XYZ file of C-alpha atoms in Angstrom:
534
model
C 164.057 85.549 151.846
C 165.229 86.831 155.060
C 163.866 90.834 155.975
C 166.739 93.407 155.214
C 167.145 94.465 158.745
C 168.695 97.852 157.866
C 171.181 99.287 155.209
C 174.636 100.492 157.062
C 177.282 102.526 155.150
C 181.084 101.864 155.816
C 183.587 103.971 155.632
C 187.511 102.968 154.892
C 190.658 104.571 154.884
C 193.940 102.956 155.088
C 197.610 103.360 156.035
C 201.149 102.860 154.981
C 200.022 100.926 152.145
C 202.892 99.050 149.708
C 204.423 100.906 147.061
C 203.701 98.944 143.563
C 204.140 101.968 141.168
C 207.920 102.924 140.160
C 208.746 106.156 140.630
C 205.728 107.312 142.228
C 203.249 106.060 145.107
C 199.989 103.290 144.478
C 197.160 104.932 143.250
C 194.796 102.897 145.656
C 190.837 101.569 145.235
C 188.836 99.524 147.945
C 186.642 96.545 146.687
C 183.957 95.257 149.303
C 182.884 91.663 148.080
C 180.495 89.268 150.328
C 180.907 85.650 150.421
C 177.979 84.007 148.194
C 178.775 79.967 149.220
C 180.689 77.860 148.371
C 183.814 79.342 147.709
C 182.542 82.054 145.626
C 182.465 85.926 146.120
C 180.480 88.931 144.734
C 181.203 92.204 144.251
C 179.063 94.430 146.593
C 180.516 98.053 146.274
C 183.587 99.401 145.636
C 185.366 102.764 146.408
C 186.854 105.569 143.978
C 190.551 105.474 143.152
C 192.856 107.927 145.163
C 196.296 109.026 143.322
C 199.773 108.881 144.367
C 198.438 108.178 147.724
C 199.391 105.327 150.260
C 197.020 106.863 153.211
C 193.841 107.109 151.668
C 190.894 108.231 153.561
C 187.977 107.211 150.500
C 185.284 109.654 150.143
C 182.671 107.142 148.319
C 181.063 104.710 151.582
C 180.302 101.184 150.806
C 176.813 100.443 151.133
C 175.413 96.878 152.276
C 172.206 95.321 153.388
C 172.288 94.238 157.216
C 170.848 90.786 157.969
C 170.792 90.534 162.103
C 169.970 86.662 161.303
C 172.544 86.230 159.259
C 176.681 85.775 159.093
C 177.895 88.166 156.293
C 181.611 87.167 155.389
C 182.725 90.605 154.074
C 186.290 90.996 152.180
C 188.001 94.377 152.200
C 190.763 94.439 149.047
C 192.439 97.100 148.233
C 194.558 97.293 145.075
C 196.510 99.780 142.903
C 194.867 101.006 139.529
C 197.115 101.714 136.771
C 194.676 101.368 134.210
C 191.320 101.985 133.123
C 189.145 98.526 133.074
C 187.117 97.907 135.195
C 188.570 94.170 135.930
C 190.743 94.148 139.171
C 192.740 91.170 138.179
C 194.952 92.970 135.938
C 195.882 95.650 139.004
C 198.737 95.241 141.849
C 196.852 93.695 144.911
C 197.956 95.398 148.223
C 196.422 93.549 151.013
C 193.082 93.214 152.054
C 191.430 91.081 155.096
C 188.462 89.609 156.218
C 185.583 89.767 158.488
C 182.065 89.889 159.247
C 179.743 92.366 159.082
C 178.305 91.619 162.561
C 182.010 92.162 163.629
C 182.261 95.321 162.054
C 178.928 96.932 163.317
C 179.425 96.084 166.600
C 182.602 97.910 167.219
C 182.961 101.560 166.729
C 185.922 101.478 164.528
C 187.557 98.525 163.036
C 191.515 98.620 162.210
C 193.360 95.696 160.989
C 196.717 94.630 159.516
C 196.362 94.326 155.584
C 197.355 90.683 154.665
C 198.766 89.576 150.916
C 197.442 86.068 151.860
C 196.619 83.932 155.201
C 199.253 85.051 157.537
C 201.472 86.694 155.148
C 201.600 91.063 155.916
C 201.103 93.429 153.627
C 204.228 95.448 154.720
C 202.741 98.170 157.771
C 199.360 98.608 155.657
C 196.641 98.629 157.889
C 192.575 99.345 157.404
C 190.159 100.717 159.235
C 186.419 100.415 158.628
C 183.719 102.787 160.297
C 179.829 101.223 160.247
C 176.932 103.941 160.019
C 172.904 102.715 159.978
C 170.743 104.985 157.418
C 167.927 105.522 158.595
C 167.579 109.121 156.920
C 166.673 109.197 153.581
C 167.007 112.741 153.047
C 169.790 114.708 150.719
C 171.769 117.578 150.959
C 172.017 119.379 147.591
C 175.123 121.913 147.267
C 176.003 124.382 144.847
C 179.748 126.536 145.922
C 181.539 128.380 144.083
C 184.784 130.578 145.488
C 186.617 134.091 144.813
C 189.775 135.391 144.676
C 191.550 132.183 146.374
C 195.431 131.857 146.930
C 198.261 130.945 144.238
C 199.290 128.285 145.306
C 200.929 126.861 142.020
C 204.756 128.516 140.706
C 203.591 128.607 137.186
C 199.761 128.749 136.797
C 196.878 129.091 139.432
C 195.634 126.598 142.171
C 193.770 123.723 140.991
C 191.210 123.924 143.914
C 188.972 121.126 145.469
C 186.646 120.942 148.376
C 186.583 118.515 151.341
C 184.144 118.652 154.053
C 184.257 116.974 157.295
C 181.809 116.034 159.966
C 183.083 115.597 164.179
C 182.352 112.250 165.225
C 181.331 111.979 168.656
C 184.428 111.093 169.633
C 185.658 114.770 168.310
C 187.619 113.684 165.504
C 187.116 114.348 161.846
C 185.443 112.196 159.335
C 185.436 113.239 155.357
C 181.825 113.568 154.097
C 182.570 114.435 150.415
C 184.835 115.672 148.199
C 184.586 117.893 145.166
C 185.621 117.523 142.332
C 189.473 119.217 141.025
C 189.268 122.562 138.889
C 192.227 123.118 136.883
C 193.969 126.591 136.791
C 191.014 128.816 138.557
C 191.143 131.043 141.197
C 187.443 131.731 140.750
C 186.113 128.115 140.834
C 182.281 127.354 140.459
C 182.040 123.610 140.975
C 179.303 121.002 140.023
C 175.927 121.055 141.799
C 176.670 117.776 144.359
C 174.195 115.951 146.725
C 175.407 114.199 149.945
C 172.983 111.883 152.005
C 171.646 114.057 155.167
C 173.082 111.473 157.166
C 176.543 111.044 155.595
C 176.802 114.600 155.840
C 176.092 115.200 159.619
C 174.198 112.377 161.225
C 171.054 113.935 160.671
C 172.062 116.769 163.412
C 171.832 120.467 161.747
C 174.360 121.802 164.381
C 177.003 119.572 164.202
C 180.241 120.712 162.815
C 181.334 120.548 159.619
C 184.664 121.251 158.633
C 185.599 122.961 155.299
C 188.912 122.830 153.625
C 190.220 124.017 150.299
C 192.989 122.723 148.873
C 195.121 123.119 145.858
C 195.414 119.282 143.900
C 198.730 118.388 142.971
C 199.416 115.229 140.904
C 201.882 113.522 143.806
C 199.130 113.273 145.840
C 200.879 116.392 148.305
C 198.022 118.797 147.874
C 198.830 122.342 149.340
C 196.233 123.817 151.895
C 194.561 127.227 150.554
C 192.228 127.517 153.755
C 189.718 126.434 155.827
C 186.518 127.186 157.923
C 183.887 125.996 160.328
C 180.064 125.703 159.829
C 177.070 123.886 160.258
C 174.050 122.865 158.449
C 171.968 125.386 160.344
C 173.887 127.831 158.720
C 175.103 126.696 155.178
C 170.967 126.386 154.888
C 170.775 129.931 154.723
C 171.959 130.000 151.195
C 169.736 130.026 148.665
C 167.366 132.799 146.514
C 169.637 134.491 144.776
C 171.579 135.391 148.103
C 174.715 133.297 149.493
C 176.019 132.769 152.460
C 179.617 133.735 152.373
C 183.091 132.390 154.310
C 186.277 133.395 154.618
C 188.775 130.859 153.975
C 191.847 131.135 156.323
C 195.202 129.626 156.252
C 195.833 129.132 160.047
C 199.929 129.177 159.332
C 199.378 133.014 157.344
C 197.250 134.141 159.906
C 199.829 133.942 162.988
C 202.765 135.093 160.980
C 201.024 137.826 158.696
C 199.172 140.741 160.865
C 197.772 141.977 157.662
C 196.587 138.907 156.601
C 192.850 138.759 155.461
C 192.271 135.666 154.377
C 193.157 132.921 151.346
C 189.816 133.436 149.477
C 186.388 133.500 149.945
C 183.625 130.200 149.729
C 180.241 131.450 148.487
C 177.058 128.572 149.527
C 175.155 129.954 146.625
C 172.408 127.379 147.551
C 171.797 124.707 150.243
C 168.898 122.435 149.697
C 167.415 119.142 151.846
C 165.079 116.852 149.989
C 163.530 113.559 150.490
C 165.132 110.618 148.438
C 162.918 108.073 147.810
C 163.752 104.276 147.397
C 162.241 101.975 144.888
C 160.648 100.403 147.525
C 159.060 103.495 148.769
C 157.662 103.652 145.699
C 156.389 100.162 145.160
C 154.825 100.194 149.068
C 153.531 103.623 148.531
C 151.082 101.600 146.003
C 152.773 102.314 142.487
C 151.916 98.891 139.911
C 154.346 97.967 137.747
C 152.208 96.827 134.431
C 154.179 94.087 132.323
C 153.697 93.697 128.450
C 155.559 91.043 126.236
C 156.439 91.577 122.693
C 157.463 88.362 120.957
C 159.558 88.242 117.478
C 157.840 86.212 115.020
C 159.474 86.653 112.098
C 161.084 84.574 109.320
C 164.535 84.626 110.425
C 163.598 82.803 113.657
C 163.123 79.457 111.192
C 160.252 77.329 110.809
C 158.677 76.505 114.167
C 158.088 72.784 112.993
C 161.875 72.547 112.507
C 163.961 71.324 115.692
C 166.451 74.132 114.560
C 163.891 76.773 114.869
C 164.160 79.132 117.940
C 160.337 78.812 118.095
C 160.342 75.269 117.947
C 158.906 73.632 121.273
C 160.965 70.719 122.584
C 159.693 67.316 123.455
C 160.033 68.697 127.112
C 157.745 71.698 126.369
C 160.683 75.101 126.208
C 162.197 77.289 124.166
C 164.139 79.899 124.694
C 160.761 82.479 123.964
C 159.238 80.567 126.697
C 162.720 80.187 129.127
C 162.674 84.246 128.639
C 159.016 84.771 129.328
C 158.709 82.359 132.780
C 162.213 84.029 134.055
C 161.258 87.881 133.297
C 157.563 87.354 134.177
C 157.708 85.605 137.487
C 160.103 88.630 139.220
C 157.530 91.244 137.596
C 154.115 89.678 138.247
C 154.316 90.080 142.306
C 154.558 94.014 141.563
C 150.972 93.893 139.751
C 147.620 93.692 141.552
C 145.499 91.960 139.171
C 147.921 89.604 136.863
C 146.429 90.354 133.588
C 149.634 91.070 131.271
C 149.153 92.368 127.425
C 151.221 90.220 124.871
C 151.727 91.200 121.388
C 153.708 89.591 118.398
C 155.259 91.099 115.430
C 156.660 90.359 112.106
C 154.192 87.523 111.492
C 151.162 86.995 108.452
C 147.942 86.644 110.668
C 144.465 85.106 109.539
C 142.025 85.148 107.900
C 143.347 88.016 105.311
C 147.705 86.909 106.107
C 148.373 90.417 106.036
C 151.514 91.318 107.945
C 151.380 92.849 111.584
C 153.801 94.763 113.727
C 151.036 94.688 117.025
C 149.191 91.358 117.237
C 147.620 90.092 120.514
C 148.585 86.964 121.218
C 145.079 85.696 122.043
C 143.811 87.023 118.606
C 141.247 89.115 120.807
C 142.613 93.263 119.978
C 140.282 94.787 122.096
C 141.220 92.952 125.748
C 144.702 91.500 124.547
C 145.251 90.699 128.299
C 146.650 87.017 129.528
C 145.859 85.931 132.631
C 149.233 85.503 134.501
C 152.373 84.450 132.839
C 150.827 81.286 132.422
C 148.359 82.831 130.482
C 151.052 84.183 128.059
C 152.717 80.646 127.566
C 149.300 79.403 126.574
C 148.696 82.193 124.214
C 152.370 81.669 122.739
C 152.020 77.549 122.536
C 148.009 78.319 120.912
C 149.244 80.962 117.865
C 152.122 79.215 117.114
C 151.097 76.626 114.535
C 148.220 79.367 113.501
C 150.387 82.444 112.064
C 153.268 82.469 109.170
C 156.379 83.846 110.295
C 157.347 86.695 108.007
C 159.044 90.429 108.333
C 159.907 92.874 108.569
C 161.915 93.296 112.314
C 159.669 96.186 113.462
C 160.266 97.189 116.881
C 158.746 100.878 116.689
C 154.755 99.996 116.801
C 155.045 97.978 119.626
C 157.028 100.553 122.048
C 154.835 103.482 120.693
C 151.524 101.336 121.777
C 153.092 100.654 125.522
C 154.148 104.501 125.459
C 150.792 105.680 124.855
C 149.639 104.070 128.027
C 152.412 105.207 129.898
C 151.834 108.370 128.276
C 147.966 108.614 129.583
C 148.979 107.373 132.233
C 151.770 110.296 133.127
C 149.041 112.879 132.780
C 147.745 111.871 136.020
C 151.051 113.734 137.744
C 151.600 110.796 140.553
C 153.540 107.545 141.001
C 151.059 105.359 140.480
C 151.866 103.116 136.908
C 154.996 102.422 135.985
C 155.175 100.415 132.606
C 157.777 97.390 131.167
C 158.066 96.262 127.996
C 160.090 93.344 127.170
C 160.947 92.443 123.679
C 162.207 88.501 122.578
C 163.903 89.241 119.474
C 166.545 86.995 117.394
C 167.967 90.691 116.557
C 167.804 91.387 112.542
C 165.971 94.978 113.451
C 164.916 96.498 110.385
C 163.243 99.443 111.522
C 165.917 101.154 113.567
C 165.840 104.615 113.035
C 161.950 104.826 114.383
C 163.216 103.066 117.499
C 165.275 105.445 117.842
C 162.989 107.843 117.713
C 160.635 105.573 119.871
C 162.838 104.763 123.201
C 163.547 108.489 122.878
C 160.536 109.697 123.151
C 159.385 106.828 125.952
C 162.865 107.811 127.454
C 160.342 110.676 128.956
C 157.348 108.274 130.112
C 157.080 105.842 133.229
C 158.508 103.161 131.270
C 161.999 100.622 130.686
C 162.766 98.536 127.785
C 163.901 94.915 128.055
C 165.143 93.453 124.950
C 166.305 89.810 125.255
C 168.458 88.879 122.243
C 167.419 84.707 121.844
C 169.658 82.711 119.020
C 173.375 83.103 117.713
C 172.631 86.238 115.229
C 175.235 89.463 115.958
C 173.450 91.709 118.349
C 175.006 95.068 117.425
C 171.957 97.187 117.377
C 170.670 95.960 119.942
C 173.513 97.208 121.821
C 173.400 100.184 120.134
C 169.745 100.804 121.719
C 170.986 99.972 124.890
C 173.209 103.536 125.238
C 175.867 101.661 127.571
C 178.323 102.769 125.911
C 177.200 106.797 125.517
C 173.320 107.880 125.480
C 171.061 106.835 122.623
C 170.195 109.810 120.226
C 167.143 109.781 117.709
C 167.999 110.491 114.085
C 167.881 114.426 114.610
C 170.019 114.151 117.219
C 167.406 114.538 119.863
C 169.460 112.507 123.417
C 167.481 110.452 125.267
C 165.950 111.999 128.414
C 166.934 108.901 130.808
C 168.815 105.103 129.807
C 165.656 103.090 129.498
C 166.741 100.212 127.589
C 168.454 97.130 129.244
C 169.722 94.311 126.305
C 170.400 91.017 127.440
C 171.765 87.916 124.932
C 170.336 84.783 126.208
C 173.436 82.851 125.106
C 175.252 84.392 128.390
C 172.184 82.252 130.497
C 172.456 79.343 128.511
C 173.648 77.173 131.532
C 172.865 79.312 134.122
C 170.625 79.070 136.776
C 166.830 80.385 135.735
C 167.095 83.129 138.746
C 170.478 84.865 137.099
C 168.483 85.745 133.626
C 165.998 87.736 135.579
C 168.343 89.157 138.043
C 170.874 90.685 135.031
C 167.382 91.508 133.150
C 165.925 93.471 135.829
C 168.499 95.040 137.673
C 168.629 98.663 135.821
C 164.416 98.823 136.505
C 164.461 100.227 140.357
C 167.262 102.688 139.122
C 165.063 103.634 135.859
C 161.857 103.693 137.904
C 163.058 106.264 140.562
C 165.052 108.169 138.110
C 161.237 109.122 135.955
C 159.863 109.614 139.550
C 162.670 111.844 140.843
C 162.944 113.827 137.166
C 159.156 114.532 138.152
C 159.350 115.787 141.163
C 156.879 112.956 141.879
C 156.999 111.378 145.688
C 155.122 108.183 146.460
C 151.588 108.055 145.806
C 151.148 106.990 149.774
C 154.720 107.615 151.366
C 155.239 105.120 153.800
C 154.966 106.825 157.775
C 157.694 104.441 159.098
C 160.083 103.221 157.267
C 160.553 99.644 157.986
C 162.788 97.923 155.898
C-alpha cells in the first residue's frame, strides 16, 4: 500500500455547457471517477447540482488522495439532473474529459474542451479544474443572519442566499461556500455552516473575502441585493452575544442614488475556528478499536450436520459464518494492541443444563471469553459447533447491551482512547426487535458501531430497518437515535466477490461513526499527532 502523499481539493466550474432541458437551461452536476484497472472506474466524489445554469462555478470541491508515485487517471463528467436517483445513467451526459491528477496539480489552473466521446466536442463547453493541498485541518464555523434587505421580487420578498469568495493570488475571485436559499424573508437567519480554514482563505486571516447576497430565482438569473468586503481577522470578532455587523451595498444604487444607504444589513452573530480531527488522528493519537463477534445460532440456520445448513462446514473448511468472520476481522485486528477479541453466540441450548442463552462465549469460559486473534475465533466457532443445539429465540438486545456496557465504562474516562465494534452474523428472523431498538439507541450515545451481516436467502427487512438509511432509527417511545451506528450488509451481494470488497462495504461507515462520537464529545486525540504526516 503506497503512503497517501497528501489530500488535494479541486475545484470545477464550467462554461457554455449544452442545453439538454426544453424550455429551460441543464441543471448541471460534476462526477470525479478514478480509473481502478482494467477498464473499470470508481466513483471518487461528486459535486452538488446547479439549476438552470450552463456556467456553473460548483461550491462543493472534490476531494482525492495524492499518490506522487503513482499515475491517477482522473475523469471529469458532467451531466444534467432531471431527476432524483442517485444513478447518473439515467441523466443527459454533457461532456466530460480526461486527465491525470499529476497533470492537474502541476498547473495552476486546468481548462479544457468538454468532449461527448474521443474527439467528438461537446458544443463550446469547456472545464476548468483548480488543485489545492490541505494541509490545515482546521474549520470555520458560521452563524449569519441579515436585516431589513432589498425587495427584490414583484410579488413577494427576496429569496436571499449567501456566497463568499476568497482572492486567489492571482487577484481573482474563487467561491468558498454557498448558503443555503430562504424563501420569502427579508430578515433571513440561515443554518449554522462550517467551511475548512483552508477552503475558506488559505489558512491566511487577512486575506479577502468577498461577500455577496443575492436574491435566488428559479432560471438560474439571480438578482444582486449587495455586497461587502472582509476578512477573517475581522468576521472573528463575532461572537458572545455581540455581532459584527456589515452593510450590504448595491454598487449600481449607490452611484445613481445620493440618498442611498445601503440594501440591508449582514449580522456575523458568531465566527468560530476549531480543529477537525481525522480518523487517523485518532487511531495514531493511540485510540484501540476493541472487536467483539456475535454469532446467530439458532434453529432457523438448519442443522449444522446438513450440507444445506448455513453452519455447515464444507469439505474445504468455510462457511459463510467463517467467510464473514476472516473478512471483518482481518481489517479490524491491526487497530488493536493485544489481539484478544470477545466472541459470543446466541439463540443456542448450551450444556450441561441445555438451557437457552442470548450471551454465550464461544470458548465456554464466561469469565475471560477472549480468543486469541481471529484465528482464535474460527477455532472457538469450528470447537462449539457439534457441542450446542441450535434453538431461539433471534435475540439481538443482550448481546449489544453487554458490548455497550464496556463502551459505556469505558466513556466515563472522557478521552479517545476505546472505541468499540460489534459485529453480528445473523440469518435475520429477529425476534426481539423492539429492545434493539431500544439497544442501538441507547449505544447510539457510546464509542461504539454495529455491523450486522445478513448470511442466507431469508428477507432482511428489519435488518434494514435497524440500519436508519433510509431516515434515523427511533426506539419504541420515539426516543431518535443520537448518531447512525448500525451498518447492514447481506452477504449474498459478496457471494462472488473478491474477499477484500465484503470488508471494504462492511467497514466503510466506522471512521465516519468513530469521529462523529469523538467530535459530539468534544473529545480530541488522546496524543494529537505534532506533525501531521500523512
Amino acid at each position: 500500500m503506497a503512503a497517501c502523499v497528501s489530500r488535494v481539493e479541486l475545484s470545477v466550474s464550467c462554461r457554455s455547457l449544452l442545453d439538454r432541458d426544453l424550455g429551460s437551461k441543464s441543471d448541471p452536476l460534476c462526477v470525479l471517477l478514478q480509473d481502478v484497472g482494467g477498464g473499470r472506474w470508481a466513483e471518487l466524489d461528486r459535486t452538488e447540482r446547479i439549476k438552470n445554469c450552463p456556467d456553473p462555478e460548483f461550491c462543493k470541491k472534490l476531494v482525492v488522495d495524492y499518490y506522487f508515485e503513482k499515475v491517477q487517471k482522473l475523469k471529469f463528467g458532467v451531466y444534467d439532473i432531471d431527476n432524483k436517483s442517485f444513478d447518473l445513467n439515467d441523466d443527459d451526459y454533457l461532456g466530460g474529459i480526461e486527465c491525470t491528477l499529476g497533470q492537474v496539480v502541476s498547473s495552476s489552473v486546468f481548462t479544457r474542451p468538454l468532449e461527448l466521446k474521443q474527439g467528438k466536442p461537446a458544443g463550446k463547453g469547456t472545464i476548468t479544474i483548480s488543485a489545492e493541498e490541505i494541509k490545515d485541518t482546521r474549520v470555520v464555523y458560521l452563524e449569519i443572519e441579515a436585516r431589513n434587505l432589498d425587495k427584490k421580487d414583484f410579488l413577494g420578498k427576496s429569496d436571499p442566499f449567501l456566497e463568499f469568495y476568497k482572492q486567489s493570488d492571482a487577484g481573482t475571485w474563487q467561491l468558498v461556500y454557498r448558503t443555503e436559499v430562504i424563501k420569502n424573508n427579508l430578515n433571513p437567519c440561515w443554518r449554522k455552516f462550517t467551511v475548512p480554514l483552508q477552503t475558506f482563505c488559505g489558512g491566511d486571516f487577512n486575506k479577502r473575502i468577498k461577500v455577496q447576497c443575492a436574491d435566488h430565482d428559479s432560471d438560474g438569473s439571480h438578482d444582486l441585493i449587495g455586497t461587502f468586503e472582509t476578512n477573517l481577522t475581522q468576521l472573528q470578532k463575532a461572537g458572545g452575544g455581540t455581532p459584527v455587523e456589515f452593510e450590504c451595498i448595491h454598487p449600481e444604487k449607490k452611484q445613481k442614488k445620493k440618498s442611498y444607504k445601503n440594501s440591508g444589513i449582514i449580522r456575523i452573530k458568531s465566527c468560530k475556528i476549531e480543529t477537525e480531527y481525522s480518523f487517523l488522528d485518532y487511531v495514531m493519537g493511540g485510540c484501540q478499536i476493541n472487536f467483539t463477534v456475535g454469532v446467530d445460532f439458532t434453529g432457523s440456520n438448519g442443522d449444522p450436520k446438513s450440507p444445506d445448513s448455513l453452519h455447515y462446514i464444507s469439505p474445504d473448511g468455510i462457511n459463510e459464518y467463517l467467510i464473514a468472520i476472516w473478512s471483518v476481522g482481518s481489517v479490524v485486528q491491526d487497530y488493536d494492541t493485544d489481539k484478544l477479541f470477545p466472541a459470543f453466540g446466541f439463540g443456542a441450548q448450551i450444556p450441561p443444563s441445555w438451557q437457552v442463552s442470548h450471551e454465550f462465549a464461544l470458548n465456554f469460559n464466561p469469565s475471560n471469553p477472549y480468543c486469541q486473534g481471529i484465528q482464535g475465533i474460527v477455532d472457538a466457532y469450528r470447537q462449539i459447533l457439534p457441542q450446542i443445539r441450535l434453538y431461539g429465540p433471534t435475540n439481538f438486545s443482550p448481546i449489544i447491551n453487554h458490548v455497550a456496557r464496556f463502551a459505556a465504562h469505558s466513556a466515563q474516562q472522557g478521552t479517545a482512547s476505546q472505541y468499540f465494534i460489534l459485529l453480528i452474523i445473523t440469518d435475520g428472523e429477529i425476534t426481539d426487535l423492539d429492545q434493539t431498538r431500544q439497544a442501538i439507541v441507547n449505544a447510539s450515545k457510546l464509542p461504539m458501531s454495529i455491523i450486522i451481516v445478513g448470511v442466507g436467502e431469508a428477507d432482511f427487512k428489519a435488518m434494514e430497518f435497524l440500519d436508519g438509511d433510509n431516515g434515523v432509527l427511533k426506539s419504541l417511545t420515539g426516543e431518535p437515535a443520537a448518531r447512525d451506528i448500525v451498518q447492514f450488509v447481506p452477504f449474498r451481494q459478496f457471494k462472488n466477490a473478491p474477499r477484500e470488497a465484503l470488508s471494504q462495504m462492511v467497514l466503510a461507515e466506522v471512521p465516519k461513526q468513530l469521529v462523529s462520537y469523538y467530535k459530539w464529545q468534544g473529545w480530541p486525540p488522546v496524543k494529537p499527532q505534532e506533525t501531521k504526516k500523512m
